[in-house]
Amino acid sequence: MADALDRAALFKGLSAEALNELRHLATPFALGAGDVLFRQGDPPNGLFVVERGLLEIAARIPGDEDGQVSQIAPGEVVGEFALLDPGPRSARVWAIEGSSGLFVPARSIIAMLDEGRAGPVQAVDRLRTLVASRTRATIERLAAEAVTEPSELRAAPEGGDISPIALDFEMLRALGRFAAFDDAAGAAFVAQGEGLAASRGALLPPCDGACLVVRGAVRAAFERGGLQEQVTIHGPGEWAGLVAAIDGGVQRLVLSAAEDSILLRMSAERFAAWRAAPGPVELAVLAGIDRQLVRDQRRATRHLGRAIALARFNAVGQSAGGVD
């Protein structure tokens, strides 16, 4: 069973010392075909490394049914949200076939992370990339769905300007998560980015980083037949474009100012520096980023669930019509 960690892509490249630390925390798990690993709404107690078998992630969709989100094969992990967000499990995971592997408790890794140990820091950063890539995959699946809720469609934004501004840290302090920063740390954080003022309807140009919403709101959507399908709205304290900034891919969603907004744009290089060697300020910022990554994945999954439910409803209607 010790080989489960060695073969997991999440932990590849970690030092032998880091792997041994994680291995001492891990305990084996085993499931028979059809057994449930955890249910939607369960407390987030840790992550599972799959060594053998096949698991399925399914989320509750309208109609009290399960919609398949993805499958987890040997060498992959599931339940990783537990290390990034204290919220309840967002999906149900069950065994398609007999499965086994290792369970690593979240509280132990988080305690090691707070101590600044290199192994947990690297492992959690890989989790960020994993969650971002899963969100991207969910968005791509959404874009490929032919059925859409009409209420989600809207005209593409028109007009609106973006201009650079001098941003004062006091504006960020009101966001809450920055309240504990002293003036020097706050000013240093703001100086790492670029302040922007975006009027309603302004399109945010593609960039290699992400924008923190200080005031206002940013809409994230993808194009659908000349219109836009809204995936989410990012309000004050949230980052727009976070998935691309974390996984290094292209910005899949169109970002626009849903109302007059003030933003702080950070480059991908800045994100990379925070992730590689986080200090106290960076750890606080990354903790907020981690929670948002989980929220964004949950939003995308709920959106996909609605699309799946609508497709099933339409299929039943067409079938009934055919019988008639």
XYZ file of C-alpha atoms in Angstrom:
324
model
C 0.000 0.000 0.000
C 2.909 2.345 0.492
C 3.316 2.517 -3.289
C -0.031 4.327 -3.608
C 1.572 7.627 -2.620
C 4.592 7.066 -4.852
C 2.409 6.442 -7.891
C -0.056 9.262 -7.264
C 0.546 12.089 -9.732
C -0.266 14.588 -6.993
C 2.771 13.560 -4.950
C 5.296 12.824 -7.706
C 8.560 14.668 -7.200
C 8.154 15.170 -3.465
C 11.206 14.371 -1.405
C 11.486 11.001 0.318
C 11.195 12.816 3.644
C 7.967 14.537 2.600
C 6.495 11.289 1.298
C 7.411 9.504 4.517
C 5.694 12.245 6.541
C 2.519 11.761 4.514
C 2.830 7.972 4.614
C 2.934 8.000 8.428
C -0.359 9.907 8.408
C -2.088 7.594 5.924
C -4.332 4.621 6.622
C -5.669 2.075 4.106
C -9.251 2.059 2.800
C -11.116 -0.544 0.738
C -14.517 -0.546 -0.968
C -16.593 -3.193 -2.667
C -18.359 -2.477 -5.957
C -21.288 -0.151 -5.225
C -19.973 0.991 -1.828
C -20.068 4.721 -1.064
C -16.812 6.425 -0.076
C -18.534 9.604 1.102
C -21.799 11.429 0.467
C -22.659 14.964 -0.538
C -22.904 17.021 2.656
C -20.510 14.845 4.696
C -17.778 16.633 6.710
C -14.469 17.056 4.842
C -12.230 14.704 6.806
C -9.429 14.173 4.262
C -8.384 12.988 0.815
C -8.211 9.509 -0.706
C -5.429 8.208 -2.955
C -6.736 5.464 -5.264
C -4.363 2.548 -5.832
C -6.772 0.006 -7.343
C -10.248 0.099 -8.898
C -12.438 2.918 -10.211
C -14.518 5.549 -8.424
C -17.206 7.883 -9.722
C -17.981 11.433 -8.585
C -21.677 12.291 -8.826
C -23.405 15.510 -7.763
C -27.072 15.952 -6.858
C -29.016 17.627 -9.663
C -32.576 18.992 -9.824
C -35.068 16.148 -9.582
C -33.131 14.543 -6.693
C -30.973 12.530 -9.082
C -27.216 12.053 -9.368
C -25.337 13.468 -12.358
C -21.918 12.014 -13.156
C -19.158 14.600 -12.873
C -16.021 12.502 -13.446
C -14.284 9.212 -12.680
C -11.219 8.629 -10.507
C -8.737 5.964 -11.631
C -5.649 4.481 -9.905
C -2.961 7.101 -9.307
C -5.544 9.860 -8.807
C -6.988 11.446 -5.675
C -10.497 12.381 -4.575
C -11.789 14.396 -1.646
C -8.993 16.929 -2.078
C -11.339 19.848 -1.370
C -10.952 18.944 2.309
C -7.468 20.480 2.293
C -8.581 23.714 0.652
C -11.995 24.469 2.131
C -13.714 23.520 5.415
C -17.138 23.268 3.778
C -19.081 19.982 3.496
C -18.489 17.485 0.701
C -19.927 18.808 -2.548
C -20.513 15.458 -4.264
C -21.083 11.754 -3.706
C -18.269 9.319 -4.471
C -18.869 5.592 -4.897
C -16.980 2.577 -6.219
C -17.822 1.425 -9.732
C -15.712 -1.638 -9.001
C -13.776 -2.951 -6.016
C -11.323 -0.220 -5.013
C -8.622 0.446 -2.441
C -5.927 2.951 -1.547
C -4.838 5.319 1.196
C -6.696 7.909 3.260
C -4.777 11.014 4.409
C -6.511 13.117 7.123
C -6.934 16.799 6.334
C -6.259 18.067 9.856
C -2.768 16.537 9.879
C -1.725 18.021 6.530
C -3.141 21.432 7.463
C -1.166 21.388 10.732
C 2.017 20.575 8.790
C 1.184 23.322 6.300
C 0.901 25.879 9.113
C 4.396 24.844 10.196
C 5.653 25.693 6.695
C 6.893 22.190 5.887
C 7.905 21.917 2.250
C 6.056 18.670 1.561
C 2.566 19.899 2.494
C 3.199 23.284 0.835
C 4.045 21.523 -2.439
C 1.203 19.008 -2.128
C -1.418 21.692 -1.456
C -0.155 23.749 -4.378
C -0.574 20.735 -6.640
C -4.089 20.391 -5.311
C -4.777 23.959 -6.416
C -3.721 23.047 -9.923
C -5.797 19.856 -9.806
C -8.956 21.671 -8.673
C -8.410 24.366 -11.308
C -8.011 21.744 -14.036
C -11.202 19.975 -12.923
C -13.085 23.272 -13.029
C -11.746 23.857 -16.538
C -12.912 20.371 -17.580
C -16.381 21.056 -16.155
C -16.584 24.360 -18.042
C -15.515 22.652 -21.264
C -18.247 20.072 -20.761
C -20.738 22.888 -20.140
C -19.685 24.577 -23.349
C -20.226 21.316 -25.234
C -23.756 20.816 -23.871
C -26.402 21.598 -26.472
C -29.102 22.351 -23.882
C -29.043 25.583 -21.914
C -31.366 27.282 -19.461
C -32.769 30.342 -21.310
C -32.422 32.371 -18.110
C -28.643 31.897 -18.288
C -28.365 33.530 -21.730
C -27.845 37.241 -22.187
C -26.592 39.674 -24.774
C -22.854 40.190 -24.985
C -21.741 43.350 -23.156
C -21.206 46.485 -25.160
C -19.168 49.564 -24.373
C -17.376 50.197 -21.132
C -13.820 51.323 -20.585
C -10.871 50.147 -18.513
C -8.241 52.524 -17.198
C -5.347 52.262 -14.717
C -5.821 53.846 -11.288
C -3.815 54.283 -8.098
C -5.250 51.794 -5.621
C -5.094 52.457 -1.881
C -4.826 49.504 0.493
C -7.632 50.920 2.638
C -10.024 49.870 -0.125
C -8.864 46.258 0.267
C -9.008 46.350 4.053
C -12.788 46.615 3.797
C -12.883 43.174 2.160
C -12.363 41.447 5.499
C -9.695 38.898 4.638
C -7.160 41.754 4.413
C -8.214 43.360 7.688
C -5.412 41.662 9.629
C -2.679 43.049 7.354
C -0.753 45.970 8.791
C -0.294 49.076 6.664
C 3.170 48.111 5.434
C 2.164 44.573 4.447
C -1.007 45.812 2.782
C 0.790 48.480 0.796
C 3.422 45.967 -0.305
C 0.699 43.595 -1.474
C -1.089 46.274 -3.519
C 2.209 47.382 -5.047
C 2.655 43.923 -6.568
C -0.339 44.452 -8.876
C -2.031 47.035 -11.080
C -5.146 48.968 -10.081
C -7.884 49.170 -12.726
C -11.216 50.974 -13.029
C -13.707 49.155 -15.283
C -17.043 50.717 -16.217
C -20.118 48.557 -16.695
C -19.939 46.412 -19.820
C -16.174 46.637 -20.183
C -14.507 43.451 -21.390
C -11.460 42.453 -19.393
C -8.673 41.782 -21.886
C -7.114 38.301 -21.790
C -4.118 38.335 -19.480
C -1.713 35.885 -17.888
C -2.986 36.466 -14.370
C -6.210 37.246 -12.515
C -8.064 40.278 -11.173
C -9.151 40.722 -7.569
C -12.560 42.411 -7.420
C -12.226 45.261 -4.923
C -15.553 46.923 -5.716
C -18.323 46.062 -8.142
C -18.695 42.710 -9.886
C -17.237 40.757 -12.799
C -19.321 38.359 -14.886
C -17.745 35.107 -16.132
C -19.492 33.574 -19.155
C -18.864 31.681 -22.373
C -20.228 32.439 -25.806
C -23.309 30.561 -26.935
C -24.613 31.306 -30.441
C -23.899 35.016 -30.396
C -25.097 35.337 -26.785
C -23.348 34.669 -23.492
C -24.130 31.979 -20.935
C -23.291 33.185 -17.453
C -21.392 30.732 -15.285
C -20.873 32.945 -12.241
C -20.559 36.486 -10.907
C -17.437 37.407 -8.936
C -18.081 39.992 -6.253
C -15.780 41.946 -3.914
C -13.003 39.796 -2.470
C -13.097 37.223 -5.283
C -10.680 36.707 -8.153
C -11.821 36.776 -11.784
C -9.813 34.519 -14.098
C -8.429 32.425 -11.254
C -8.518 29.033 -13.009
C -6.237 30.191 -15.826
C -3.896 31.904 -13.369
C -3.486 28.655 -11.441
C -3.378 25.978 -14.164
C -1.539 28.095 -16.752
C -4.127 27.475 -19.482
C -5.932 29.984 -21.676
C -8.773 32.029 -20.220
C -11.791 29.965 -21.325
C -14.472 32.318 -20.035
C -15.247 35.845 -21.189
C -14.860 38.275 -18.285
C -16.753 41.576 -18.224
C -17.685 44.216 -15.659
C -21.258 43.545 -14.553
C -21.251 46.997 -12.955
C -18.752 49.797 -12.439
C -15.827 48.041 -10.758
C -12.412 48.532 -9.214
C -9.946 45.698 -9.729
C -6.421 44.717 -8.727
C -4.729 42.733 -11.497
C -1.932 40.314 -10.557
C 0.319 38.607 -13.084
C 0.786 34.857 -13.398
C 4.426 35.348 -12.400
C 3.282 36.917 -9.133
C 0.963 33.986 -8.438
C 3.825 31.586 -9.138
C 6.106 33.422 -6.696
C 3.482 33.272 -3.934
C 2.962 29.571 -4.474
C 6.652 28.688 -4.561
C 7.688 30.429 -1.344
C 4.712 31.730 0.635
C 5.335 33.998 3.586
C 2.670 34.907 6.197
C 0.946 37.418 3.897
C 1.055 35.076 0.913
C -0.314 32.182 2.987
C -3.282 34.355 4.006
C -3.933 35.351 0.381
C -3.553 31.762 -0.832
C -6.008 30.529 1.816
C -8.646 32.795 0.291
C -7.694 31.641 -3.189
C -8.011 27.997 -2.118
C -11.537 28.519 -0.821
C -12.538 30.311 -4.002
C -11.144 27.541 -6.201
C -13.436 25.130 -4.395
C -16.413 27.493 -4.654
C -15.796 28.015 -8.377
C -15.696 24.252 -8.926
C -18.937 23.830 -6.997
C -20.603 26.608 -8.978
C -19.541 25.059 -12.263
C -20.727 21.622 -11.091
C -24.137 22.994 -10.063
C -24.430 24.744 -13.409
C -23.587 21.487 -15.183
C -26.120 19.661 -13.006
C -28.863 22.025 -14.150
C -27.860 21.470 -17.783
C -27.921 17.679 -17.327
C -31.324 17.835 -15.611
C -32.732 20.012 -18.417
C -31.389 17.624 -21.048
C -33.019 14.670 -19.262
C -36.301 16.562 -18.944
C -36.305 17.408 -22.645
C -35.436 13.817 -23.555
C -38.401 12.531 -21.530
C -40.675 15.098 -23.174
C -39.518 14.118 -26.646
C -40.008 10.441 -25.822
C -43.525 11.096 -24.576
C -44.260 13.130 -27.670
C -43.002 10.302 -29.874
C -45.364 7.825 -28.244
C -48.255 10.174 -28.876
